[in-house]
CSV table of C-alpha atoms and ligand atoms in Angstrom, one decimal:
chain,number,residue,atom,x,y,z
L,1,MET,CA,6.1,-6.4,-33.4
L,2,TYR,CA,9.0,-8.7,-33.6
L,3,PRO,CA,8.2,-12.4,-33.6
L,4,PHE,CA,10.4,-13.1,-30.8
L,5,LEU,CA,9.0,-10.5,-28.6
L,6,ARG,CA,5.5,-11.7,-29.7
L,7,ARG,CA,6.3,-15.1,-28.5
L,8,SER,CA,8.1,-14.0,-25.5
L,9,LEU,CA,5.0,-11.9,-24.3
L,10,ALA,CA,2.8,-14.8,-25.1
L,11,ALA,CA,5.1,-17.1,-23.0
L,12,CYS,CA,4.8,-14.6,-20.1
L,13,ALA,CA,1.2,-14.1,-20.2
L,14,LEU,CA,0.9,-18.2,-20.1
L,15,LEU,CA,3.0,-18.2,-17.2
L,16,ALA,CA,1.4,-15.8,-15.3
L,17,SER,CA,-2.2,-17.2,-16.2
L,18,LEU,CA,-0.7,-20.6,-14.6
L,19,ALA,CA,1.0,-18.7,-11.6
L,20,LEU,CA,-2.3,-17.8,-9.9
L,21,PRO,CA,-3.9,-21.2,-9.6
L,22,ALA,CA,-0.2,-22.4,-8.3
L,23,ALA,CA,-0.4,-19.6,-5.6
L,24,ALA,CA,-3.8,-20.5,-4.5
L,25,GLN,CA,-2.8,-24.1,-4.6
L,26,GLN,CA,0.1,-23.2,-2.1
L,27,PHE,CA,-1.8,-21.0,0.0
L,28,PRO,CA,-0.8,-20.0,2.7
L,29,ASN,CA,2.9,-20.7,2.5
L,30,ARG,CA,3.7,-17.6,4.9
L,31,THR,CA,2.4,-15.5,7.7
L,32,ILE,CA,-1.2,-13.8,7.4
L,33,THR,CA,-1.8,-10.5,8.9
L,34,VAL,CA,-5.3,-9.5,10.1
L,35,ILE,CA,-5.8,-5.6,10.2
L,36,VAL,CA,-8.0,-4.4,13.0
L,37,PRO,CA,-9.0,-0.9,12.4
L,38,PHE,CA,-9.0,-0.2,16.2
L,39,ALA,CA,-6.5,0.2,19.0
L,40,ALA,CA,-5.2,-2.8,20.7
L,41,GLY,CA,-7.2,-4.0,23.7
L,42,GLY,CA,-10.5,-3.2,22.7
L,43,PRO,CA,-13.7,-5.5,21.7
L,44,THR,CA,-12.5,-5.8,18.1
L,45,ASP,CA,-9.1,-6.6,18.9
L,46,THR,CA,-10.4,-9.4,21.3
L,47,VAL,CA,-12.4,-11.2,18.7
L,48,ALA,CA,-9.5,-10.7,16.1
L,49,ARG,CA,-7.0,-12.4,18.4
L,50,LEU,CA,-9.2,-15.3,19.4
L,51,THR,CA,-10.0,-15.9,15.8
L,52,ALA,CA,-6.5,-15.5,14.3
L,53,GLU,CA,-5.1,-17.9,16.6
L,54,ALA,CA,-7.8,-20.6,16.2
L,55,MET,CA,-7.8,-20.1,12.1
L,56,GLY,CA,-3.8,-20.3,12.2
L,57,ARG,CA,-4.2,-23.9,13.8
L,58,ASP,CA,-6.5,-24.8,10.7
L,59,LEU,CA,-4.3,-23.3,8.1
L,60,GLY,CA,-0.9,-24.5,9.6
L,61,GLN,CA,0.5,-21.0,9.5
L,62,THR,CA,0.9,-18.0,11.8
L,63,VAL,CA,-2.1,-15.5,11.6
L,64,VAL,CA,-0.9,-12.3,13.4
L,65,VAL,CA,-2.9,-9.2,14.2
L,66,GLU,CA,-1.8,-5.8,13.7
L,67,ASN,CA,-4.0,-2.7,14.9
L,68,ALA,CA,-4.4,0.3,12.6
L,69,GLY,CA,-6.8,2.6,14.5
L,70,GLY,CA,-8.5,5.9,13.4
L,71,ALA,CA,-11.4,7.5,11.9
L,72,GLY,CA,-14.0,5.1,12.9
L,73,GLY,CA,-12.1,2.0,11.5
L,74,THR,CA,-11.7,3.7,8.1
L,75,ILE,CA,-7.9,3.9,8.3
L,76,GLY,CA,-7.4,0.3,8.9
L,77,SER,CA,-10.0,-0.6,6.2
L,78,GLN,CA,-8.3,1.6,3.7
L,79,ARG,CA,-5.2,-0.1,4.4
L,80,VAL,CA,-6.7,-3.4,3.4
L,81,ALA,CA,-8.7,-2.2,0.4
L,82,GLN,CA,-5.4,-1.2,-1.2
L,83,ALA,CA,-3.5,-4.2,-0.2
L,84,ARG,CA,-2.2,-7.1,-2.7
L,85,PRO,CA,-5.2,-9.2,-3.2
L,86,ASP,CA,-3.2,-12.6,-2.3
L,87,GLY,CA,-4.9,-13.5,1.0
L,88,TYR,CA,-2.0,-12.3,3.1
L,89,THR,CA,-3.4,-9.2,4.3
L,90,LEU,CA,-7.0,-9.4,5.8
L,91,LEU,CA,-9.6,-6.9,7.6
L,92,LEU,CA,-11.6,-7.8,10.7
L,93,HIS,CA,-14.2,-5.5,11.3
L,94,HIS,CA,-17.7,-5.0,12.5
L,95,ILE,CA,-20.8,-3.2,11.8
L,96,GLY,CA,-18.8,0.0,10.9
L,97,MET,CA,-18.5,-1.7,7.5
L,98,ALA,CA,-22.3,-1.2,7.0
L,99,THR,CA,-22.3,2.6,8.3
L,100,ALA,CA,-19.1,3.9,6.8
L,101,PRO,CA,-20.5,3.8,3.4
L,102,THR,CA,-23.2,6.3,4.2
L,103,LEU,CA,-21.3,8.1,6.9
L,104,TYR,CA,-17.9,8.7,5.1
L,105,ARG,CA,-18.8,10.5,1.7
L,106,ARG,CA,-15.1,11.2,0.7
L,107,LEU,CA,-13.2,8.0,1.4
L,108,ALA,CA,-9.9,7.3,-0.7
L,109,TYR,CA,-11.1,3.9,-1.2
L,110,ASP,CA,-14.4,2.0,-2.0
L,111,PRO,CA,-15.9,1.0,1.1
L,112,VAL,CA,-17.9,-1.7,-0.4
L,113,GLY,CA,-16.6,-2.7,-3.9
L,114,GLY,CA,-13.0,-2.5,-2.5
L,115,PHE,CA,-13.3,-6.0,-0.5
L,116,GLU,CA,-14.3,-9.5,-0.9
L,117,THR,CA,-16.2,-11.2,2.0
L,118,ILE,CA,-14.8,-14.1,3.6
L,119,GLY,CA,-17.6,-14.7,6.4
L,120,LEU,CA,-19.1,-13.6,9.5
L,121,ILE,CA,-17.5,-14.2,12.9
L,122,THR,CA,-19.9,-13.2,16.0
L,123,GLU,CA,-22.7,-10.8,17.0
L,124,VAL,CA,-21.8,-9.2,20.2
L,125,PRO,CA,-24.3,-7.4,22.7
L,126,MET,CA,-23.5,-3.9,24.0
L,127,THR,CA,-23.5,-2.4,27.5
L,128,LEU,CA,-24.3,1.0,28.8
L,129,VAL,CA,-21.4,1.4,31.4
L,130,ALA,CA,-20.2,4.4,33.8
L,131,LYS,CA,-17.3,5.1,35.9
L,132,LYS,CA,-17.6,3.3,39.3
L,133,ASP,CA,-18.9,6.5,41.3
L,134,PHE,CA,-21.3,7.6,38.5
L,135,PRO,CA,-24.1,9.0,40.7
L,136,ALA,CA,-26.8,6.3,39.5
L,137,THR,CA,-27.4,2.6,39.9
L,138,THR,CA,-30.3,1.9,37.3
L,139,LEU,CA,-30.8,3.0,33.9
L,140,GLN,CA,-33.8,5.2,34.7
L,141,GLU,CA,-31.5,7.0,37.4
L,142,ALA,CA,-28.9,7.5,34.7
L,143,VAL,CA,-31.2,8.6,32.5
L,144,ALA,CA,-32.1,11.3,34.9
L,145,VAL,CA,-28.3,12.3,35.3
L,146,ILE,CA,-27.7,12.3,31.5
L,147,ARG,CA,-30.7,14.7,31.3
L,148,ARG,CA,-29.6,17.0,33.9
L,149,GLN,CA,-26.0,17.3,33.2
L,150,ARG,CA,-26.0,17.0,29.5
L,151,GLU,CA,-22.9,18.2,27.9
L,152,ALA,CA,-21.2,18.1,31.4
L,153,LEU,CA,-20.9,14.3,31.0
L,154,ASN,CA,-18.1,12.9,29.0
L,155,TYR,CA,-19.4,9.9,26.6
L,156,ALA,CA,-16.4,8.0,25.2
L,157,ASN,CA,-16.5,6.2,21.7
L,158,ALA,CA,-14.2,5.0,19.0
L,159,GLY,CA,-14.8,7.6,16.5
L,160,ILE,CA,-17.8,8.3,14.1
L,161,GLY,CA,-19.0,5.1,12.5
L,162,ALA,CA,-17.8,2.9,15.4
L,163,ALA,CA,-20.0,0.9,17.5
L,164,SER,CA,-19.7,2.9,20.4
L,165,HIS,CA,-20.6,6.0,18.5
L,166,LEU,CA,-23.8,4.2,17.2
L,167,CYS,CA,-24.9,3.2,20.4
L,168,GLY,CA,-24.2,6.6,21.6
L,169,LEU,CA,-26.5,8.0,19.0
L,170,LEU,CA,-29.3,5.5,19.9
L,171,LEU,CA,-29.0,6.4,23.5
L,172,MET,CA,-29.0,10.0,22.9
L,173,LYS,CA,-32.0,9.8,20.7
L,174,ALA,CA,-33.7,7.4,23.1
L,175,VAL,CA,-33.0,9.9,26.0
L,176,ASP,CA,-33.7,13.2,23.8
L,177,THR,CA,-30.2,14.7,25.0
L,178,GLN,CA,-26.7,15.4,24.4
L,179,MET,CA,-23.5,14.7,26.1
L,180,THR,CA,-19.9,15.6,25.2
L,181,THR,CA,-18.5,13.1,23.0
L,182,VAL,CA,-14.7,12.1,23.5
L,183,PRO,CA,-13.4,9.9,20.5
L,184,PHE,CA,-10.5,7.4,21.0
L,185,ARG,CA,-8.9,5.0,18.7
L,186,GLY,CA,-10.7,2.4,20.4
L,187,THR,CA,-12.5,1.5,23.5
L,188,GLY,CA,-9.6,-0.5,24.8
L,189,PRO,CA,-8.1,3.2,25.6
L,190,ALA,CA,-11.3,4.6,26.3
L,191,MET,CA,-12.1,1.8,28.9
L,192,GLN,CA,-8.9,3.0,30.8
L,193,GLU,CA,-10.3,6.7,31.0
L,194,LEU,CA,-13.6,5.0,32.1
L,195,LEU,CA,-11.6,3.1,34.9
L,196,SER,CA,-9.7,6.2,35.8
L,197,GLY,CA,-13.1,8.4,36.3
L,198,ARG,CA,-11.9,10.7,33.3
L,199,ILE,CA,-14.9,9.4,31.3
L,200,ASP,CA,-18.2,9.3,32.7
L,201,LEU,CA,-20.3,7.0,30.4
L,202,MET,CA,-19.7,4.7,27.3
L,203,CYS,CA,-21.7,2.1,25.4
L,204,ASP,CA,-19.2,-0.7,24.6
L,205,GLN,CA,-19.4,-4.3,23.7
L,206,THR,CA,-19.5,-7.2,26.3
L,207,THR,CA,-16.2,-8.4,25.0
L,208,ASN,CA,-14.7,-5.5,26.4
L,209,THR,CA,-16.9,-4.7,29.4
L,210,THR,CA,-17.8,-8.2,30.9
L,211,GLU,CA,-14.8,-8.9,33.0
L,212,GLN,CA,-14.8,-5.1,34.4
L,213,ILE,CA,-18.4,-5.4,35.2
L,214,ASN,CA,-18.1,-8.6,37.1
L,215,SER,CA,-15.3,-7.2,39.0
L,216,GLY,CA,-17.2,-4.3,40.0
L,217,ALA,CA,-14.5,-1.8,38.6
L,218,ILE,CA,-17.1,-0.1,36.5
L,219,ARG,CA,-21.0,0.5,36.8
L,220,VAL,CA,-23.4,-1.3,34.2
L,221,PHE,CA,-27.0,-0.1,33.4
L,222,ALA,CA,-28.5,-2.3,30.6
L,223,VAL,CA,-27.5,-4.9,27.9
L,224,THR,CA,-28.6,-3.6,24.3
L,225,THR,CA,-30.4,-6.9,23.7
L,226,PRO,CA,-33.8,-8.3,23.7
L,227,GLN,CA,-32.8,-11.4,26.2
L,228,ARG,CA,-30.3,-11.1,28.9
L,229,VAL,CA,-26.6,-11.9,28.6
L,230,GLU,CA,-25.7,-15.5,30.1
L,231,ALA,CA,-22.4,-14.1,31.2
L,232,LEU,CA,-24.3,-11.1,32.8
L,233,PRO,CA,-27.4,-12.5,34.3
L,234,ASN,CA,-27.9,-9.7,36.9
L,235,VAL,CA,-27.9,-7.0,34.2
L,236,PRO,CA,-31.4,-6.0,32.9
L,237,THR,CA,-32.3,-5.6,29.0
L,238,SER,CA,-32.8,-2.2,27.9
L,239,THR,CA,-36.4,-3.1,27.4
L,240,GLU,CA,-36.7,-4.4,31.0
L,241,ALA,CA,-35.0,-1.2,32.2
L,242,GLY,CA,-37.5,1.1,30.3
L,243,LEU,CA,-35.6,1.9,26.9
L,244,PRO,CA,-37.2,-0.2,24.5
L,245,ASP,CA,-35.7,1.6,21.5
L,246,PHE,CA,-32.3,1.4,22.9
L,247,GLN,CA,-31.0,-1.8,21.1
L,248,VAL,CA,-28.0,-2.6,18.8
L,249,THR,CA,-25.5,-5.6,18.6
L,250,VAL,CA,-22.3,-5.6,16.8
L,251,TRP,CA,-21.7,-8.2,14.1
L,252,HIS,CA,-18.1,-8.7,13.1
L,253,GLY,CA,-16.7,-10.0,9.7
L,254,LEU,CA,-13.8,-11.0,7.9
L,255,TYR,CA,-12.7,-9.5,4.6
L,256,ALA,CA,-10.0,-9.4,1.9
L,257,PRO,CA,-9.0,-6.9,-0.7
L,258,LYS,CA,-11.1,-6.9,-4.0
L,259,GLY,CA,-9.9,-9.5,-6.6
L,260,THR,CA,-8.4,-12.1,-4.1
L,261,PRO,CA,-9.1,-15.4,-5.8
L,262,ALA,CA,-11.9,-17.1,-5.0
L,263,GLU,CA,-9.9,-20.4,-4.1
L,264,ILE,CA,-8.1,-18.4,-1.3
L,265,THR,CA,-11.3,-16.7,-0.1
L,266,GLN,CA,-13.0,-20.0,0.2
L,267,ARG,CA,-9.8,-21.5,1.7
L,268,LEU,CA,-9.9,-18.7,4.4
L,269,SER,CA,-13.5,-19.2,4.8
L,270,ARG,CA,-13.2,-23.0,5.4
L,271,ALA,CA,-10.5,-22.1,8.3
L,272,LEU,CA,-13.1,-19.6,9.6
L,273,GLN,CA,-15.7,-22.1,10.1
L,274,VAL,CA,-13.2,-24.7,11.7
L,275,ALA,CA,-12.1,-21.9,14.1
L,276,LEU,CA,-15.7,-21.0,15.0
L,277,ARG,CA,-16.0,-24.6,16.1
L,278,ASP,CA,-13.0,-24.3,18.1
L,279,PRO,CA,-13.9,-25.3,22.0
L,280,ARG,CA,-11.3,-22.7,23.2
L,281,LEU,CA,-12.8,-20.0,21.1
L,282,VAL,CA,-16.3,-20.9,21.9
L,283,GLN,CA,-15.4,-20.9,25.8
L,284,ARG,CA,-13.7,-17.7,25.8
L,285,PHE,CA,-16.5,-16.2,23.6
L,286,ALA,CA,-19.2,-17.4,26.2
L,287,GLU,CA,-17.1,-16.0,28.9
L,288,LEU,CA,-17.1,-12.6,27.0
L,289,GLY,CA,-21.0,-12.6,26.5
L,290,THR,CA,-21.2,-13.6,23.0
L,291,ALA,CA,-21.2,-16.7,20.5
L,292,PRO,CA,-20.0,-17.6,17.0
L,293,VAL,CA,-22.2,-17.2,14.3
L,294,ALA,CA,-24.0,-20.5,12.9
L,295,GLN,CA,-21.4,-22.3,10.4
L,296,ALA,CA,-23.9,-21.3,7.1
L,297,GLN,CA,-23.3,-17.5,8.0
L,298,ALA,CA,-19.4,-18.1,7.8
L,299,THR,CA,-19.2,-18.3,4.1
L,300,PRO,CA,-18.3,-15.3,1.7
L,301,GLU,CA,-21.8,-15.4,0.1
L,302,ALA,CA,-24.0,-15.3,3.3
L,303,HIS,CA,-21.7,-12.7,4.8
L,304,ARG,CA,-22.0,-10.3,1.5
L,305,GLN,CA,-25.7,-10.6,1.6
L,306,PHE,CA,-25.9,-9.8,5.4
L,307,TRP,CA,-23.5,-7.1,4.7
L,308,LEU,CA,-25.3,-5.3,1.9
L,309,ALA,CA,-28.6,-5.7,3.8
L,310,ASP,CA,-27.2,-4.1,6.6
L,311,ILE,CA,-25.7,-0.9,4.7
L,312,ALA,CA,-29.4,-0.6,3.1
L,313,LYS,CA,-30.9,-0.8,6.6
L,314,TRP,CA,-28.4,2.0,8.0
L,315,ARG,CA,-28.3,4.3,5.2
L,316,PRO,CA,-31.9,5.9,5.7
L,317,ILE,CA,-31.1,5.9,9.4
L,318,ILE,CA,-28.0,7.8,9.1
L,319,GLN,CA,-29.4,10.3,6.3
L,320,ALA,CA,-32.3,11.1,8.5
L,321,ALA,CA,-29.8,12.2,11.6
L,322,GLY,CA,-27.9,14.2,8.8
L,323,GLN,CA,-24.8,13.6,10.6
L,324,TYR,CA,-21.9,12.8,8.4
L,325,ALA,CA,-18.0,12.1,9.2
L,326,ASP,CA,-17.0,14.2,6.2
I,401,MLT,C1,-16.3,0.3,18.5
I,401,MLT,O1,-16.7,1.1,19.4
I,401,MLT,O2,-16.5,0.3,17.4
I,401,MLT,C2,-15.1,-0.6,19.3
I,401,MLT,O3,-15.3,-1.1,20.5
I,401,MLT,C3,-14.0,0.0,18.9
I,401,MLT,C4,-12.9,-1.0,19.3
I,401,MLT,O4,-12.8,-2.4,19.2
I,401,MLT,O5,-11.9,-0.6,19.9
């Protein structure tokens, strides 16, 4: 190879190796986009907008939320897995990151190896809710109606692998029956159909149901947590209401594409930890029935450890059910 060309290539390689730390040192110097893999107005979107706003204050940059719904969250997840690993395109997703690796067997991206973890955010309780004129006022009465009407009832979820789908699986297993499942691009749109009465039942996170419950716009039968939810003091737990196996909470985390430099994921994790201490975020989370995770969980290492353990927990459950998305 000509000496001049060899020297030029060596110079380019040196410049490229120096460029990365410089990019990390200057990070962030433009708007960051957080992809939410569900429709606007739902619980994941709500957590994302509160977190993005608080992180932006620490980063000194605008952090925008973009919704990319569909296929139980895998469409938005794929978008981030295939994005440039520069810290400017992130994914905020929930327990679906632990179920997709088993539920979806033909994904066009690696649902585990395609991401760097940044930190956990919050773990949200779920509520079994119904349209306002549903013919039951307690969980036991609702179970009797579900067993009697079965597929005549419409149950909404946000696609296979969504938290509302998993909660529905647990409910139908605990009640030993089936309902007609109606998938949406998120439980934001599904809530509109519940409010209109076109959907009968849904299991959704308190971040999407608390205000509708407290206003009397929808019915609630239980929360899916061992203890009652402070924002919903009069709502019994599933155990109190007679369905102790009907328990699930929805953890949320922040991700970057695989290959994003550690200096950048660590900077983002520091901003996330600051955001989770922000009084405005803490207050709003509490009003919506949830709370930030402990600071030690908002780190890349703790998040990855929790995530991999939850993948291992859900794999045999999904395989035993034998229900896959593809
Ligand atoms: C879910 O069911 O996974 C979420 O509620 C979806 C959403 O945030 O819309």
